[in-house]
């Protein structure tokens, strides 16, 4: 079982908080498509012939690709790999790209899941973020996708930024529930270095993010989602029973994946590699049939720590028996380091599995880092 991630390296405009790799110029789109086709062919053995269960178009803004361009990429993959008959094929999309015409065209492709970047249902908030869409487009795009027959939809929402009062946050969540979608991903606004938002805060044009507000809105998110029958299956991900993102769940289970296009990461169990985050350098390397990637060989410790980090973030928790099988006696150390988190009520244990409590989820990264080998 394996996955393929395709990182679309362009966007219409730069959201103020975003540090993903993208260019706002589409000038080299055709060259990039030729290059990615070549990369997929050159990397055909990366997954050791394992069946591809999921394909994920992320980015960047994948909905800037035409249906034909998406089909060319998917057909290249299906021509080189065994792709499962019920593969999950997700396209991240921005609401302003999902016109009726575009959706009809996408219906003819193999895309069977949408991840729609809603973020907020308030125009002033979307403007503050420098998003390209408006609030009414967010709602309309989800409804249009559903009318055309796409049922497997997830929406992204952001919380924890200065304009978002608790009242507005409740409104955004109510709007999402009204759309009757089976999956929601929700993230606290974080300040990444080298973003416009970081510069605004540094020059005092914007206030810093308020950690207390973010924590309270995360608590509200968890309670409201639970009350609406959503499973909180990963820190930032909620779904109606069984509607997990198969692609992302496989990342957390350590399933192999190949990432293509600039800045995409790949993982094959032994190594991690990441492509150059520069469109021109990427095109130039592929013209010489070279993969412009750096590689890190994963040590036993890397793998253990990654398991601690990812498993604790999920509702399936950290399996101590599994850890003991890999780390042997060293796993006992984890028992010592975790005791303070039990005392604080941030960790709980059921049989051989450790879980973050609701409050513990606020400190997930800190707890995981403290348990690292
Ligand atoms: S659309 Fe997405 S990837 Fe593009 S700038 Fe905005 S947040 Fe970043």
XYZ file of C-alpha atoms and ligand atoms in Angstrom:
381
model
C 0.000 0.000 0.000
C 1.360 3.439 -0.926
C 0.368 7.020 -1.722
C 1.355 9.693 -4.219
C 1.413 13.387 -3.323
C 1.515 16.007 -6.090
C 2.527 19.480 -4.912
C 1.096 22.121 -7.269
C 3.653 24.944 -7.185
C 1.487 27.960 -7.976
C -1.293 30.109 -6.483
C -3.310 33.101 -7.716
C -2.092 35.259 -4.851
C -0.089 34.922 -1.663
C -2.134 34.488 1.516
C -0.463 36.556 4.224
C 0.148 33.658 6.603
C 1.335 31.031 4.126
C 4.862 29.620 3.899
C 4.200 26.752 1.481
C 6.125 26.733 -1.761
C 4.274 28.410 -4.651
C 4.750 31.012 -7.358
C 2.045 33.518 -8.268
C 3.159 33.336 -11.894
C 1.631 30.678 -14.154
C 4.149 31.475 -16.890
C 5.946 28.147 -16.554
C 2.877 26.004 -15.942
C 3.263 23.983 -19.178
C 6.983 23.426 -18.563
C 6.223 22.331 -15.007
C 3.618 19.851 -16.226
C 6.086 18.347 -18.704
C 8.669 18.174 -15.921
C 6.353 16.444 -13.445
C 5.360 13.845 -16.034
C 9.055 13.130 -16.446
C 9.594 13.018 -12.675
C 6.746 10.523 -12.202
C 8.365 8.304 -14.850
C 11.873 8.637 -13.357
C 10.555 7.858 -9.857
C 8.462 4.869 -10.914
C 10.415 2.407 -8.746
C 10.360 4.537 -5.595
C 7.305 2.730 -4.198
C 8.739 -0.766 -4.886
C 5.705 -1.776 -6.919
C 3.297 -1.319 -3.999
C -0.333 -0.666 -4.882
C -1.236 3.017 -4.844
C -4.248 3.515 -2.596
C -4.331 7.311 -2.530
C -3.352 10.205 -4.785
C -3.417 13.700 -3.315
C -3.183 16.935 -5.319
C -2.037 19.503 -2.729
C -0.164 22.763 -2.891
C -0.226 25.555 -3.816
C -3.578 25.627 -5.568
C -4.343 22.409 -7.466
C -7.676 23.801 -8.707
C -5.634 26.065 -11.016
C -4.960 22.949 -13.116
C -7.469 22.197 -15.864
C -9.354 18.896 -15.864
C -7.243 17.809 -18.856
C -3.987 18.579 -17.025
C -5.191 16.587 -14.010
C -6.115 13.654 -16.254
C -2.705 13.672 -17.926
C -1.030 13.430 -14.504
C -3.409 10.744 -13.197
C -3.071 8.731 -16.436
C 0.719 8.870 -16.141
C 0.430 7.456 -12.617
C -2.038 4.723 -13.580
C 0.168 3.798 -16.549
C 3.168 3.164 -14.282
C 1.644 1.930 -10.996
C -1.036 -0.486 -9.912
C -3.704 1.855 -8.593
C -6.389 0.358 -6.390
C -9.887 0.330 -7.956
C -11.293 2.319 -5.032
C -8.310 4.689 -4.700
C -8.984 7.969 -2.891
C -8.020 10.772 -5.314
C -8.199 14.171 -3.625
C -7.941 17.641 -5.143
C -7.364 20.655 -2.915
C -9.453 23.484 -4.350
C -10.040 27.136 -3.683
C -13.713 28.190 -3.769
C -13.183 30.829 -6.488
C -11.960 28.144 -8.912
C -14.954 25.830 -8.527
C -17.333 27.200 -11.146
C -20.111 24.972 -12.408
C -18.228 24.481 -15.657
C -14.997 23.534 -13.868
C -16.802 21.098 -11.598
C -18.548 19.451 -14.571
C -15.144 19.026 -16.221
C -13.607 17.638 -13.001
C -16.457 15.132 -12.796
C -14.995 13.545 -15.937
C -11.638 13.000 -14.215
C -10.754 10.416 -11.529
C -10.996 13.019 -8.731
C -13.390 11.638 -6.095
C -12.646 13.849 -3.081
C -12.352 17.618 -2.625
C -10.515 19.528 0.050
C -11.956 23.048 -0.140
C -10.089 25.979 1.413
C -13.046 27.736 3.059
C -11.051 29.214 6.021
C -13.824 31.630 7.096
C -17.359 32.746 6.224
C -16.546 36.430 6.855
C -15.331 38.650 4.005
C -13.345 40.929 6.319
C -11.434 37.908 7.665
C -10.734 36.544 4.183
C -9.462 39.983 3.122
C -7.263 40.145 6.224
C -5.783 36.765 5.234
C -5.446 37.988 1.596
C -7.443 35.010 0.352
C -8.602 35.173 -3.282
C -12.232 34.197 -2.575
C -15.219 35.735 -0.816
C -17.405 34.187 1.882
C -20.420 33.571 -0.371
C -18.157 31.771 -2.884
C -17.030 29.361 -0.163
C -20.558 28.273 0.632
C -21.694 28.221 -3.009
C -18.699 26.158 -4.164
C -19.388 23.405 -1.631
C -23.073 23.275 -2.625
C -22.217 23.234 -6.339
C -19.765 20.373 -5.835
C -22.425 18.423 -3.912
C -25.097 19.102 -6.574
C -22.789 17.765 -9.254
C -22.323 14.558 -7.283
C -19.156 15.010 -5.204
C -20.067 13.792 -1.718
C -16.631 13.215 -0.256
C -15.742 16.792 0.699
C -13.573 18.238 3.425
C -13.307 21.934 4.272
C -10.468 23.837 5.950
C -11.189 26.410 8.655
C -8.727 28.644 10.530
C -9.095 29.905 14.100
C -6.992 31.850 16.608
C -6.425 35.117 14.687
C -7.233 38.591 16.019
C -10.379 39.278 13.971
C -12.046 36.017 14.970
C -14.228 36.555 18.034
C -15.723 33.474 19.694
C -19.089 34.523 18.286
C -17.709 34.564 14.738
C -15.986 31.227 15.340
C -19.293 29.676 16.430
C -20.916 31.137 13.309
C -18.235 29.581 11.058
C -18.737 26.195 12.683
C -22.535 26.417 12.343
C -22.139 27.287 8.670
C -19.924 24.237 8.162
C -22.460 21.944 9.835
C -25.175 23.430 7.605
C -23.185 22.286 4.553
C -23.488 18.644 5.613
C -19.964 17.589 4.698
C -18.295 14.501 6.191
C -14.861 15.925 7.065
C -13.350 19.140 8.450
C -9.707 20.149 8.974
C -9.105 23.087 11.270
C -5.853 24.838 12.123
C -4.807 27.549 14.501
C -3.225 30.528 12.748
C 0.535 30.200 13.185
C 3.136 32.798 12.382
C 5.735 31.385 10.038
C 8.960 33.321 9.490
C 9.306 35.045 6.116
C 5.540 35.507 5.656
C 3.760 38.835 5.201
C 1.944 38.266 8.491
C 5.235 37.806 10.375
C 6.478 41.093 8.871
C 3.236 42.907 9.836
C 3.589 41.717 13.415
C 7.260 42.643 13.551
C 6.500 46.173 12.337
C 3.487 46.361 14.703
C 0.979 46.751 11.860
C -0.751 43.686 13.307
C -0.968 42.400 16.871
C 0.657 39.031 17.654
C -1.569 35.974 17.893
C -3.163 35.439 21.283
C -2.347 31.934 22.573
C -5.156 32.017 25.103
C -7.704 32.870 22.397
C -6.354 30.077 20.194
C -6.578 27.548 23.048
C -10.152 28.560 23.881
C -11.246 28.373 20.263
C -9.610 24.938 19.926
C -11.584 23.750 22.973
C -14.777 25.151 21.447
C -13.951 23.407 18.174
C -13.481 20.035 19.896
C -16.699 20.316 21.915
C -18.824 21.512 18.991
C -17.491 18.892 16.598
C -18.114 16.125 19.105
C -21.660 17.369 19.731
C -22.284 17.206 15.973
C -21.160 13.561 15.811
C -17.704 14.132 14.337
C -14.791 11.905 15.401
C -11.705 13.851 16.428
C -9.298 11.419 14.806
C -6.228 13.675 14.587
C -5.410 16.977 16.294
C -6.534 19.049 13.289
C -8.926 16.592 11.656
C -12.537 15.655 12.322
C -14.865 13.363 10.393
C -18.262 11.718 10.438
C -17.675 8.072 11.507
C -15.457 6.272 9.015
C -14.830 9.262 6.721
C -11.120 9.553 7.504
C -8.756 11.083 4.981
C -7.145 7.856 3.803
C -4.154 9.715 2.387
C -3.308 11.607 5.568
C -4.095 8.616 7.794
C -1.530 6.644 5.816
C 1.116 9.313 6.546
C 0.443 8.831 10.245
C 0.659 5.046 9.887
C 4.060 5.243 8.217
C 2.853 4.079 4.782
C 5.267 4.857 1.909
C 4.532 7.799 -0.328
C 6.099 9.473 -3.320
C 5.907 13.281 -3.515
C 6.433 14.981 -6.870
C 6.861 18.589 -8.075
C 8.896 21.327 -6.343
C 9.147 21.091 -2.538
C 7.291 17.752 -2.331
C 8.501 15.254 0.271
C 8.735 11.472 -0.163
C 9.129 8.640 2.345
C 9.909 4.973 1.700
C 10.417 3.623 5.215
C 14.217 3.973 5.140
C 14.696 7.504 3.850
C 12.946 10.805 3.512
C 13.626 13.040 0.524
C 12.446 16.476 -0.509
C 12.499 18.179 -3.878
C 14.026 21.598 -4.407
C 11.537 24.378 -3.558
C 12.272 26.385 -6.693
C 10.280 26.027 -9.931
C 13.089 27.135 -12.291
C 15.684 24.837 -10.692
C 13.191 21.971 -10.773
C 12.472 22.429 -14.501
C 16.202 22.705 -15.289
C 17.048 19.520 -13.345
C 14.284 17.484 -14.967
C 15.424 18.701 -18.407
C 18.642 16.786 -17.611
C 16.589 13.827 -16.288
C 17.792 14.526 -12.739
C 15.625 14.474 -9.611
C 16.488 17.670 -7.707
C 16.078 16.202 -4.209
C 17.975 15.965 -0.942
C 17.785 12.729 1.036
C 17.997 11.922 4.725
C 18.613 8.352 5.884
C 16.332 7.688 8.833
C 17.925 6.272 11.960
C 16.132 4.012 14.428
C 15.806 7.033 16.734
C 14.286 9.179 13.948
C 11.691 6.478 13.330
C 10.821 6.047 17.000
C 10.425 9.778 17.530
C 8.310 10.103 14.447
C 6.073 7.308 15.710
C 5.716 9.080 19.083
C 4.887 12.406 17.427
C 2.359 11.119 14.895
C 0.659 8.418 16.974
C 0.007 10.702 19.931
C -1.767 13.156 17.622
C -4.298 10.521 16.547
C -7.278 8.937 18.295
C -5.575 5.539 17.897
C -2.859 6.670 20.320
C 0.668 5.485 21.061
C 0.905 1.700 21.294
C 3.440 0.927 24.030
C 3.763 -2.727 22.961
C 4.663 -1.627 19.443
C 7.206 0.817 20.853
C 8.673 -1.914 23.063
C 9.005 -4.238 20.061
C 11.037 -1.618 18.245
C 12.951 0.016 21.104
C 13.221 -2.899 23.554
C 14.233 -1.887 27.086
C 14.680 1.727 26.044
C 10.884 2.020 25.881
C 10.833 1.953 29.712
C 12.397 5.434 29.614
C 9.172 6.702 28.103
C 7.288 5.601 31.209
C 9.549 7.820 33.351
C 9.285 10.898 31.121
C 5.520 10.591 30.754
C 4.658 10.550 34.492
C 4.477 14.367 34.816
C 1.922 14.494 31.983
C -0.291 11.939 33.734
C -0.113 14.064 36.878
C -1.148 17.159 34.897
C -4.027 15.249 33.301
C -2.599 15.659 29.801
C -2.087 11.941 29.104
C -4.288 8.938 29.765
C -3.694 5.223 29.291
C -6.037 2.440 28.255
C -4.458 -1.012 28.372
C -1.211 -0.649 26.378
C -2.056 2.603 24.623
C -1.315 6.218 25.572
C -3.687 9.008 24.539
C -3.669 12.774 24.798
C -6.563 14.082 26.882
C -8.563 17.090 25.606
C -6.282 19.466 27.524
C -3.247 17.424 26.510
C -4.104 18.108 22.855
C -3.260 21.766 23.489
C 0.307 20.719 24.292
C 0.730 17.864 21.791
C 4.061 19.026 20.349
C 5.561 19.769 23.756
C 4.485 16.400 25.179
C 5.777 14.454 22.157
C 9.110 16.304 22.207
C 9.519 15.522 25.921
C 9.012 11.807 25.215
C 11.501 11.644 22.351
C 14.437 9.225 22.550
S -3.946 29.383 -1.529
Fe -3.069 27.961 -0.027
S -0.996 27.504 -0.745
Fe -1.716 29.323 -1.875
S -0.931 31.047 -0.690
Fe -3.009 30.649 0.069
S -2.740 29.227 1.806
Fe -0.819 29.242 0.631
